[in-house]
PDB file of C-alpha atoms in Angstrom:
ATOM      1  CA  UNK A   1     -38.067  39.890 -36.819  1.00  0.00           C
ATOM      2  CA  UNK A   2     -34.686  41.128 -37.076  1.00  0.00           C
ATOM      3  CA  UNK A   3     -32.317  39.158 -39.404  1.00  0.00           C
ATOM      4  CA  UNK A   4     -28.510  40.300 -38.585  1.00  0.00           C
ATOM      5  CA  UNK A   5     -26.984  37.734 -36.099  1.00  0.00           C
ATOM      6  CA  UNK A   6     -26.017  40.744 -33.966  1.00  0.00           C
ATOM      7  CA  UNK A   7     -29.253  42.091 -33.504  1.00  0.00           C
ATOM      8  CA  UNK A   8     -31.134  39.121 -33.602  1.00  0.00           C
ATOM      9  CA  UNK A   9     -28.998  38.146 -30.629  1.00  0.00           C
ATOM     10  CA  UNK A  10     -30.225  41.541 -28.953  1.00  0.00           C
ATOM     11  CA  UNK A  11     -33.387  40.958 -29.632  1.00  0.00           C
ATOM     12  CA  UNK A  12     -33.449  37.385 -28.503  1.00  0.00           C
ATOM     13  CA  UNK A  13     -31.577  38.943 -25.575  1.00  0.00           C
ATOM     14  CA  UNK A  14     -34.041  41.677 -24.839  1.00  0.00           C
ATOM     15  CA  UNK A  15     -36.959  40.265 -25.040  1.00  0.00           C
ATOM     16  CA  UNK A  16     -38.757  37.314 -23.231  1.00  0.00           C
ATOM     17  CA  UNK A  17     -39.517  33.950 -25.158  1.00  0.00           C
ATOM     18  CA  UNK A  18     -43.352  34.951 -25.099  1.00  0.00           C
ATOM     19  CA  UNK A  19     -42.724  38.078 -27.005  1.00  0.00           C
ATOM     20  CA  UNK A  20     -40.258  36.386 -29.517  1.00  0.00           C
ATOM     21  CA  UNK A  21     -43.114  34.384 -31.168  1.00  0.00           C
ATOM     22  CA  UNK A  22     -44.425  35.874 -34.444  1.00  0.00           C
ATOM     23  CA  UNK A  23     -48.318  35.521 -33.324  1.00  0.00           C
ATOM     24  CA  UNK A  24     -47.549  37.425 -30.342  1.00  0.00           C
ATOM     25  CA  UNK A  25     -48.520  41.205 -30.472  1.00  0.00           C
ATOM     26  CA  UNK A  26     -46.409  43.070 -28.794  1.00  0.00           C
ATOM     27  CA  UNK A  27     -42.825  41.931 -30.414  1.00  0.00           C
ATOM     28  CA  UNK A  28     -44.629  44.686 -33.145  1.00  0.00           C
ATOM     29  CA  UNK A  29     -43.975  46.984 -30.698  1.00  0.00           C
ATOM     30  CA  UNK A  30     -39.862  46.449 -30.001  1.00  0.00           C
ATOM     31  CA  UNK A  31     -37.727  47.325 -32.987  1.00  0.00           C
ATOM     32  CA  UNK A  32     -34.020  46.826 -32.574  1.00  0.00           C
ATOM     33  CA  UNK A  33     -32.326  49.646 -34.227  1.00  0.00           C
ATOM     34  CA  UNK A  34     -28.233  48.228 -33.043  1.00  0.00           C
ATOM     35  CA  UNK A  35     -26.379  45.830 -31.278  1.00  0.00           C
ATOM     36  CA  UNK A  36     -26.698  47.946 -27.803  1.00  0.00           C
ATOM     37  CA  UNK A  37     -29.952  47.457 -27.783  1.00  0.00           C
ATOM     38  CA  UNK A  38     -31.908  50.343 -28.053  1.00  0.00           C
ATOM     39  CA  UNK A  39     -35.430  49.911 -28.254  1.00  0.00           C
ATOM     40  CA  UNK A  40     -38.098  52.562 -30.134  1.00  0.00           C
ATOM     41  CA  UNK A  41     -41.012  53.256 -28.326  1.00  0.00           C
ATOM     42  CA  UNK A  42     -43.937  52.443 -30.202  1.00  0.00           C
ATOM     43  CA  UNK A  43     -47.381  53.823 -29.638  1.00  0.00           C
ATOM     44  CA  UNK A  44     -48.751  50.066 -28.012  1.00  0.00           C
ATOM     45  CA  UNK A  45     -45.957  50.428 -25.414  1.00  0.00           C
ATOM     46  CA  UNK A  46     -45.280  52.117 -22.235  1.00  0.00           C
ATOM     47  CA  UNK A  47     -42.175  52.831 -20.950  1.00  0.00           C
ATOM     48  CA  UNK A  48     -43.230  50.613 -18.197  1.00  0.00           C
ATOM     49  CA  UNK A  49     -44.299  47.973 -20.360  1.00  0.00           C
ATOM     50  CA  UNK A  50     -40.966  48.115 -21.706  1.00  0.00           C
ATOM     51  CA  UNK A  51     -39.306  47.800 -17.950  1.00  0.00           C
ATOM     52  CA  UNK A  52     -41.721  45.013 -16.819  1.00  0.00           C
ATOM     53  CA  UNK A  53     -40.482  43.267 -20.594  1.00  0.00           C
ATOM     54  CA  UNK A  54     -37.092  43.484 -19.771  1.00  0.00           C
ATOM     55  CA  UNK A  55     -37.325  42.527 -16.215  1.00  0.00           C
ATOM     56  CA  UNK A  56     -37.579  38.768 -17.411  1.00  0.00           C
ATOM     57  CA  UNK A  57     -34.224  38.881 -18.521  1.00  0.00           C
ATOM     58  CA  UNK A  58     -32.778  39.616 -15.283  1.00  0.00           C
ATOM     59  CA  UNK A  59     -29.689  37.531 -14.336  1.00  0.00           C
ATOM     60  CA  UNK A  60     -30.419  37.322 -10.491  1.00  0.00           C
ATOM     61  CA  UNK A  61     -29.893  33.339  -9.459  1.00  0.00           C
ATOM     62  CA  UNK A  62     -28.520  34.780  -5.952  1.00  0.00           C
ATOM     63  CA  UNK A  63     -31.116  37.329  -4.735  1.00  0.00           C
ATOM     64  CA  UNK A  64     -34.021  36.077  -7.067  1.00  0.00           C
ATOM     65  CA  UNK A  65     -34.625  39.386  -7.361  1.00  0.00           C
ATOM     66  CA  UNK A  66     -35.621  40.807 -10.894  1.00  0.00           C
ATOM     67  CA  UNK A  67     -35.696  44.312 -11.890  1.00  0.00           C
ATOM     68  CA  UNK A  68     -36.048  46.430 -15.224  1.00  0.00           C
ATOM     69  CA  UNK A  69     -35.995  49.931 -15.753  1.00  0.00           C
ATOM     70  CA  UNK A  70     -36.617  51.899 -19.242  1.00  0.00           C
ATOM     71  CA  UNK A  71     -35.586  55.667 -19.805  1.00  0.00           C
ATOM     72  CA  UNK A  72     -36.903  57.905 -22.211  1.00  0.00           C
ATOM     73  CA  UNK A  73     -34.156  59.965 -23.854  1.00  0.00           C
ATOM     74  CA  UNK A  74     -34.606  63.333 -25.357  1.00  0.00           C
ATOM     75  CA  UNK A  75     -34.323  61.706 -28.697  1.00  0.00           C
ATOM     76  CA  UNK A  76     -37.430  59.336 -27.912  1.00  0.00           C
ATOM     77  CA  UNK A  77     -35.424  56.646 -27.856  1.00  0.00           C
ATOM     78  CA  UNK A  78     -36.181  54.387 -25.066  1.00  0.00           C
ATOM     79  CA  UNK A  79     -33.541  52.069 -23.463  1.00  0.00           C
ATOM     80  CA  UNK A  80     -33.828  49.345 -21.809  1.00  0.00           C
ATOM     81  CA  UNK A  81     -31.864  47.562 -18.803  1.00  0.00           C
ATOM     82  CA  UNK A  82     -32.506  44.784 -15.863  1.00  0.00           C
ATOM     83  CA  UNK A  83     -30.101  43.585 -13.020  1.00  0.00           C
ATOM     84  CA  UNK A  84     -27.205  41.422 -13.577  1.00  0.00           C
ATOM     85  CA  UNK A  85     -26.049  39.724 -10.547  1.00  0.00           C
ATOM     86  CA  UNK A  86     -22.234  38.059 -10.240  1.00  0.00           C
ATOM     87  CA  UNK A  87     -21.113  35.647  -7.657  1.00  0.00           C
ATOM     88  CA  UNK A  88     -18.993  38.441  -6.396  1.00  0.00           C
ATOM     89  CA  UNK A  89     -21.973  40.815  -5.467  1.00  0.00           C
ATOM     90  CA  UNK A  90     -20.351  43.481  -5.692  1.00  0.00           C
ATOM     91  CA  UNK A  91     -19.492  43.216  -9.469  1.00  0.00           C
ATOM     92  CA  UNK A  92     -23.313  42.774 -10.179  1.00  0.00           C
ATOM     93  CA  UNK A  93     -25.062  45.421 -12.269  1.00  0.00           C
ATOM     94  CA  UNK A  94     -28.310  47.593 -11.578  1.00  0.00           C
ATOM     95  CA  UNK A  95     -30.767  47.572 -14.225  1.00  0.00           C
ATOM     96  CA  UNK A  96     -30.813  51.016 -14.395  1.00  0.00           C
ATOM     97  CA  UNK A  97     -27.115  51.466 -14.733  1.00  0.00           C
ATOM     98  CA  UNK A  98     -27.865  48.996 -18.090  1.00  0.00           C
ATOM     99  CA  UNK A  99     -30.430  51.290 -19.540  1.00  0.00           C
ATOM    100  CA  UNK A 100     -27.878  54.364 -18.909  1.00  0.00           C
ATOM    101  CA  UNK A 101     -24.787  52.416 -20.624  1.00  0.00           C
ATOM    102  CA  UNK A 102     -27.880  51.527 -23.233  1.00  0.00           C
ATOM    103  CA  UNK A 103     -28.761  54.968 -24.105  1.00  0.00           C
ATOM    104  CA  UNK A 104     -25.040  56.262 -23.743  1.00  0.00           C
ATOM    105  CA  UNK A 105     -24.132  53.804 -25.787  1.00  0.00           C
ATOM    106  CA  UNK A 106     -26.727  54.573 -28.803  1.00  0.00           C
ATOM    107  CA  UNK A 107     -25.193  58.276 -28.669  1.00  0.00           C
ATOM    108  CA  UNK A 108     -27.886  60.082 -26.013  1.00  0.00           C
ATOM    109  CA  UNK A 109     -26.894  61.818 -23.273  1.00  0.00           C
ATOM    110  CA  UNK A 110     -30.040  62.936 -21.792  1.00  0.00           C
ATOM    111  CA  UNK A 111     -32.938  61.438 -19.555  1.00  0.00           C
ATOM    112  CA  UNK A 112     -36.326  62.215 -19.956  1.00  0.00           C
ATOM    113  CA  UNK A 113     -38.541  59.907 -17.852  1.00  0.00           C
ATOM    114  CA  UNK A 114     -37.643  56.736 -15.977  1.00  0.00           C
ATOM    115  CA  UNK A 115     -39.303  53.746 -14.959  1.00  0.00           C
ATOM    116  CA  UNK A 116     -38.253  50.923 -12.558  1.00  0.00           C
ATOM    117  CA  UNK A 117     -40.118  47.615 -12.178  1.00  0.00           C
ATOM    118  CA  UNK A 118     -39.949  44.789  -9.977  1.00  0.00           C
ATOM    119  CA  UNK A 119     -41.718  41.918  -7.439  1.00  0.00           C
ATOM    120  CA  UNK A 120     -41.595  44.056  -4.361  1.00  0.00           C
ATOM    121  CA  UNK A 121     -44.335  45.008  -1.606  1.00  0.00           C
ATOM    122  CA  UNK A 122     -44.171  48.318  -2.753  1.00  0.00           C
ATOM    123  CA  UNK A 123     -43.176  50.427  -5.543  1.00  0.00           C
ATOM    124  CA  UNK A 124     -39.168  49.869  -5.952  1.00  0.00           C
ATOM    125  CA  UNK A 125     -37.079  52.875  -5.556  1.00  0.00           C
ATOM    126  CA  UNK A 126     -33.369  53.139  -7.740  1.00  0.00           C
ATOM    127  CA  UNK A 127     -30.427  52.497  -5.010  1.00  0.00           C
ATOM    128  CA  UNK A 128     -28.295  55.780  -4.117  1.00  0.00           C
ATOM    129  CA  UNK A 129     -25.865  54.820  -6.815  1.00  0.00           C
ATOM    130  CA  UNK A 130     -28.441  54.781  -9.745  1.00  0.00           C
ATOM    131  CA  UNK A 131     -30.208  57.921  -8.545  1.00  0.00           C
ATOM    132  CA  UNK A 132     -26.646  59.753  -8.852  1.00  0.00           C
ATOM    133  CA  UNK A 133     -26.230  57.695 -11.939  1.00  0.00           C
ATOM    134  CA  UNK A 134     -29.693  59.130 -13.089  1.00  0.00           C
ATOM    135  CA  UNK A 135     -29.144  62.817 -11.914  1.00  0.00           C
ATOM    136  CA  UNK A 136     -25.846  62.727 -13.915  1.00  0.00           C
ATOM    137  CA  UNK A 137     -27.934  62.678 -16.843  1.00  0.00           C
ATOM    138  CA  UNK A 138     -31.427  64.039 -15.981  1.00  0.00           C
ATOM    139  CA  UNK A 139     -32.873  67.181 -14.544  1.00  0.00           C
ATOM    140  CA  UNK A 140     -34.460  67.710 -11.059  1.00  0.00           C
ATOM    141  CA  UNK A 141     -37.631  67.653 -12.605  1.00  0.00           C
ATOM    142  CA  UNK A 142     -37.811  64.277 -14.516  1.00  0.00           C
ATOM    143  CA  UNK A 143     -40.218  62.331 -13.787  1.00  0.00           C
ATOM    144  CA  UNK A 144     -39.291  58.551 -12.362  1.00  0.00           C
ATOM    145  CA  UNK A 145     -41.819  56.185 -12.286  1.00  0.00           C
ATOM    146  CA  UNK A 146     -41.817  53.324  -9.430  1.00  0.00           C
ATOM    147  CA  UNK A 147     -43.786  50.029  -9.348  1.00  0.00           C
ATOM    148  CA  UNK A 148     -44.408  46.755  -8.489  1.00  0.00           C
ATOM    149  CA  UNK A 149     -45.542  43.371 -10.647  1.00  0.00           C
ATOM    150  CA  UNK A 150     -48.495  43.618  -8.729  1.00  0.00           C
ATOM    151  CA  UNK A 151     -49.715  46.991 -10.386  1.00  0.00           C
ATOM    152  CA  UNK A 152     -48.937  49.767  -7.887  1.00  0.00           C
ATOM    153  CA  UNK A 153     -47.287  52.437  -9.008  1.00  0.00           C
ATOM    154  CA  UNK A 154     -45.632  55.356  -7.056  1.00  0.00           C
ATOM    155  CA  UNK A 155     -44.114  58.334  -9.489  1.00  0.00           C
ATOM    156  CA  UNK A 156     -41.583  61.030  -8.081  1.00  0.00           C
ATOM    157  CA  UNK A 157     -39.004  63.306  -9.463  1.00  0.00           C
ATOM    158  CA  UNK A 158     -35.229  63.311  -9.726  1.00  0.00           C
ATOM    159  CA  UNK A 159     -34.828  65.831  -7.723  1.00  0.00           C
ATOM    160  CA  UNK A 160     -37.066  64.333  -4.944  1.00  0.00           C
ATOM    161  CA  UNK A 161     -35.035  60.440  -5.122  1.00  0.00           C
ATOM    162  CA  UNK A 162     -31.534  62.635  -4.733  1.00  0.00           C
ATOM    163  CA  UNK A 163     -31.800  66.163  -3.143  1.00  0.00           C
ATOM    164  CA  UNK A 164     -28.873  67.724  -2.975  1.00  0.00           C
ATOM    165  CA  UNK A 165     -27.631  65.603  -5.767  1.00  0.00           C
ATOM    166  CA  UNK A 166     -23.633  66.128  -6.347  1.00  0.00           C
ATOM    167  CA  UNK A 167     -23.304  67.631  -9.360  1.00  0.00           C
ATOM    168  CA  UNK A 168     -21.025  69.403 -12.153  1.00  0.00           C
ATOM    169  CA  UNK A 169     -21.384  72.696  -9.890  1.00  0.00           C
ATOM    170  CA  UNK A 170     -19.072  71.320  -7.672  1.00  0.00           C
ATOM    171  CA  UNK A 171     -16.118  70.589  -9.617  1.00  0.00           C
ATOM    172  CA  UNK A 172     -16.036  74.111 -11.328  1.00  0.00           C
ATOM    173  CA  UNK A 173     -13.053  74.875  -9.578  1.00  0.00           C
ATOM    174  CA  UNK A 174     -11.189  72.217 -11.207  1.00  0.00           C
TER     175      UNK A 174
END
Protein backbone atom coordinates (compact mmCIF):
# COMPACT_ATOMS: atom_id res chain seq x y z
CA UNK A 1 0.00 0.00 0.00
CA UNK A 2 1.48 3.13 -1.02
CA UNK A 3 2.63 5.48 1.81
CA UNK A 4 3.26 9.16 0.22
CA UNK A 5 0.05 11.29 0.78
CA UNK A 6 0.20 12.05 -2.96
CA UNK A 7 0.05 8.73 -4.16
CA UNK A 8 -1.87 7.28 -1.59
CA UNK A 9 -4.46 9.83 -2.64
CA UNK A 10 -4.09 8.34 -6.31
CA UNK A 11 -4.40 5.23 -5.28
CA UNK A 12 -7.35 5.78 -3.04
CA UNK A 13 -8.51 7.73 -6.10
CA UNK A 14 -7.97 5.01 -8.63
CA UNK A 15 -9.09 2.30 -7.22
CA UNK A 16 -12.53 1.14 -5.78
CA UNK A 17 -13.01 0.64 -1.89
CA UNK A 18 -13.13 -3.26 -2.55
CA UNK A 19 -9.72 -3.28 -4.01
CA UNK A 20 -8.24 -0.89 -1.30
CA UNK A 21 -8.52 -3.60 1.43
CA UNK A 22 -5.26 -5.45 2.19
CA UNK A 23 -7.01 -9.12 2.02
CA UNK A 24 -8.21 -8.30 -1.30
CA UNK A 25 -6.12 -9.79 -4.24
CA UNK A 26 -6.06 -7.79 -6.84
CA UNK A 27 -4.80 -4.28 -5.15
CA UNK A 28 -1.34 -6.73 -5.70
CA UNK A 29 -1.89 -6.14 -9.03
CA UNK A 30 -2.07 -1.94 -9.20
CA UNK A 31 1.19 -0.28 -8.28
CA UNK A 32 1.20 3.49 -8.30
CA UNK A 33 4.41 4.59 -9.71
CA UNK A 34 3.34 8.94 -9.46
CA UNK A 35 0.86 11.28 -8.63
CA UNK A 36 -0.79 11.05 -12.35
CA UNK A 37 -1.63 7.92 -11.81
CA UNK A 38 -0.10 5.57 -13.89
CA UNK A 39 -0.77 2.14 -13.25
CA UNK A 40 1.80 -1.06 -14.17
CA UNK A 41 0.25 -3.83 -15.64
CA UNK A 42 0.81 -6.80 -13.75
CA UNK A 43 0.56 -10.32 -15.02
CA UNK A 44 -3.11 -10.97 -12.85
CA UNK A 45 -4.53 -7.99 -14.80
CA UNK A 46 -6.02 -7.22 -18.05
CA UNK A 47 -6.13 -4.12 -19.53
CA UNK A 48 -9.78 -4.56 -19.28
CA UNK A 49 -9.72 -5.48 -15.83
CA UNK A 50 -8.00 -2.36 -15.33
CA UNK A 51 -10.92 -0.28 -17.34
CA UNK A 52 -13.82 -2.15 -15.62
CA UNK A 53 -11.56 -1.10 -12.06
CA UNK A 54 -11.54 2.30 -12.89
CA UNK A 55 -14.98 2.58 -14.17
CA UNK A 56 -16.20 2.72 -10.41
CA UNK A 57 -14.68 5.89 -10.02
CA UNK A 58 -16.63 7.56 -12.58
CA UNK A 59 -18.06 10.99 -11.59
CA UNK A 60 -21.40 10.71 -13.62
CA UNK A 61 -24.40 11.89 -11.02
CA UNK A 62 -26.18 13.42 -14.30
CA UNK A 63 -26.15 10.64 -16.95
CA UNK A 64 -25.47 7.71 -14.43
CA UNK A 65 -23.45 6.62 -16.91
CA UNK A 66 -19.96 5.07 -15.96
CA UNK A 67 -17.18 4.40 -18.22
CA UNK A 68 -13.35 3.41 -17.98
CA UNK A 69 -10.93 2.92 -20.52
CA UNK A 70 -7.10 1.66 -20.05
CA UNK A 71 -4.34 2.10 -22.83
CA UNK A 72 -1.35 0.23 -23.18
CA UNK A 73 1.60 2.48 -24.03
CA UNK A 74 4.65 1.41 -25.87
CA UNK A 75 6.47 1.55 -22.62
CA UNK A 76 3.97 -1.09 -21.00
CA UNK A 77 2.73 1.26 -18.95
CA UNK A 78 -0.92 1.12 -18.70
CA UNK A 79 -3.09 4.21 -17.88
CA UNK A 80 -6.02 4.48 -16.62
CA UNK A 81 -9.12 6.99 -17.02
CA UNK A 82 -13.18 7.05 -16.45
CA UNK A 83 -15.75 9.89 -17.25
CA UNK A 84 -16.04 12.98 -15.32
CA UNK A 85 -19.26 14.68 -15.76
CA UNK A 86 -19.81 18.70 -14.78
CA UNK A 87 -23.07 20.41 -14.38
CA UNK A 88 -22.15 22.25 -17.49
CA UNK A 89 -22.05 19.09 -19.81
CA UNK A 90 -20.08 20.29 -21.92
CA UNK A 91 -17.04 20.77 -19.55
CA UNK A 92 -17.36 16.99 -18.59
CA UNK A 93 -14.47 14.68 -19.43
CA UNK A 94 -14.34 11.26 -21.43
CA UNK A 95 -12.63 8.56 -19.75
CA UNK A 96 -10.54 8.02 -22.45
CA UNK A 97 -9.39 11.56 -22.80
CA UNK A 98 -8.22 10.80 -18.80
CA UNK A 99 -6.17 7.81 -19.69
CA UNK A 100 -4.51 9.96 -22.68
CA UNK A 101 -3.72 13.09 -20.26
CA UNK A 102 -2.64 9.89 -17.86
CA UNK A 103 -0.13 8.45 -20.10
CA UNK A 104 0.94 11.98 -21.55
CA UNK A 105 1.34 12.99 -18.41
CA UNK A 106 3.77 10.00 -17.15
CA UNK A 107 6.03 11.02 -20.31
CA UNK A 108 4.46 8.40 -23.19
CA UNK A 109 3.40 9.44 -26.24
CA UNK A 110 2.32 6.34 -27.85
CA UNK A 111 -0.82 3.94 -27.79
CA UNK A 112 -0.62 0.45 -28.02
CA UNK A 113 -4.00 -1.19 -27.26
CA UNK A 114 -7.16 0.34 -25.83
CA UNK A 115 -9.96 -0.78 -23.91
CA UNK A 116 -13.32 0.90 -23.07
CA UNK A 117 -15.82 -0.44 -20.51
CA UNK A 118 -19.17 0.36 -19.51
CA UNK A 119 -23.14 -0.72 -18.57
CA UNK A 120 -24.38 -0.56 -22.10
CA UNK A 121 -26.52 -3.09 -24.34
CA UNK A 122 -23.69 -3.51 -26.36
CA UNK A 123 -20.08 -3.12 -26.50
CA UNK A 124 -19.40 0.86 -26.01
CA UNK A 125 -17.66 2.54 -28.79
CA UNK A 126 -15.13 5.93 -27.91
CA UNK A 127 -17.20 9.20 -29.13
CA UNK A 128 -15.70 10.95 -32.42
CA UNK A 129 -13.66 13.18 -30.19
CA UNK A 130 -11.75 10.34 -28.33
CA UNK A 131 -11.23 8.29 -31.48
CA UNK A 132 -9.35 11.52 -32.97
CA UNK A 133 -7.96 11.88 -29.52
CA UNK A 134 -6.80 8.15 -29.85
CA UNK A 135 -5.56 8.30 -33.55
CA UNK A 136 -3.45 11.35 -32.48
CA UNK A 137 -1.46 8.98 -30.63
CA UNK A 138 -1.97 5.45 -32.06
CA UNK A 139 -1.59 3.75 -35.37
CA UNK A 140 -4.36 2.49 -37.75
CA UNK A 141 -3.68 -0.79 -36.65
CA UNK A 142 -4.09 -0.71 -32.79
CA UNK A 143 -6.18 -2.73 -31.51
CA UNK A 144 -9.32 -1.15 -29.32
CA UNK A 145 -11.15 -3.30 -27.32
CA UNK A 146 -15.07 -2.60 -26.66
CA UNK A 147 -17.34 -4.08 -23.93
CA UNK A 148 -20.00 -4.14 -21.75
CA UNK A 149 -20.37 -5.03 -17.69
CA UNK A 150 -22.27 -7.76 -18.86
CA UNK A 151 -19.22 -9.61 -20.57
CA UNK A 152 -19.53 -8.95 -24.31
CA UNK A 153 -16.83 -7.82 -25.91
CA UNK A 154 -16.47 -6.38 -29.50
CA UNK A 155 -12.57 -5.56 -30.58
CA UNK A 156 -11.75 -3.29 -33.71
CA UNK A 157 -8.91 -1.21 -34.88
CA UNK A 158 -8.06 2.48 -34.92
CA UNK A 159 -8.18 2.74 -38.15
CA UNK A 160 -11.64 1.04 -38.44
CA UNK A 161 -13.37 3.56 -35.28
CA UNK A 162 -11.85 6.75 -37.46
CA UNK A 163 -11.18 6.17 -41.24
CA UNK A 164 -9.93 8.86 -42.75
CA UNK A 165 -8.68 10.07 -39.47
CA UNK A 166 -7.25 13.87 -39.75
CA UNK A 167 -3.91 13.67 -39.24
CA UNK A 168 -0.27 15.37 -39.16
CA UNK A 169 -0.28 14.80 -43.13
CA UNK A 170 -2.47 17.51 -43.42
CA UNK A 171 -0.82 20.31 -41.85
CA UNK A 172 2.57 19.72 -43.71
CA UNK A 173 2.10 22.74 -45.50
CA UNK A 174 2.21 24.76 -42.49
Amino acid sequence: MPTHPMIWSCWKWLCPASLQQPSARPLASLRITSHSAIVQKEAQMSLLDTARAVRENAHAPYSKFKVGAAIKAASGAVYAGCNVENVAYPEGTCAEAGAIAAMVAGGDTRITEVAVIADSPKPVSPCGGCRQKIAEFAAGDVVVTMATTDGIVQQTTVAALLPGSFDADYMSRV
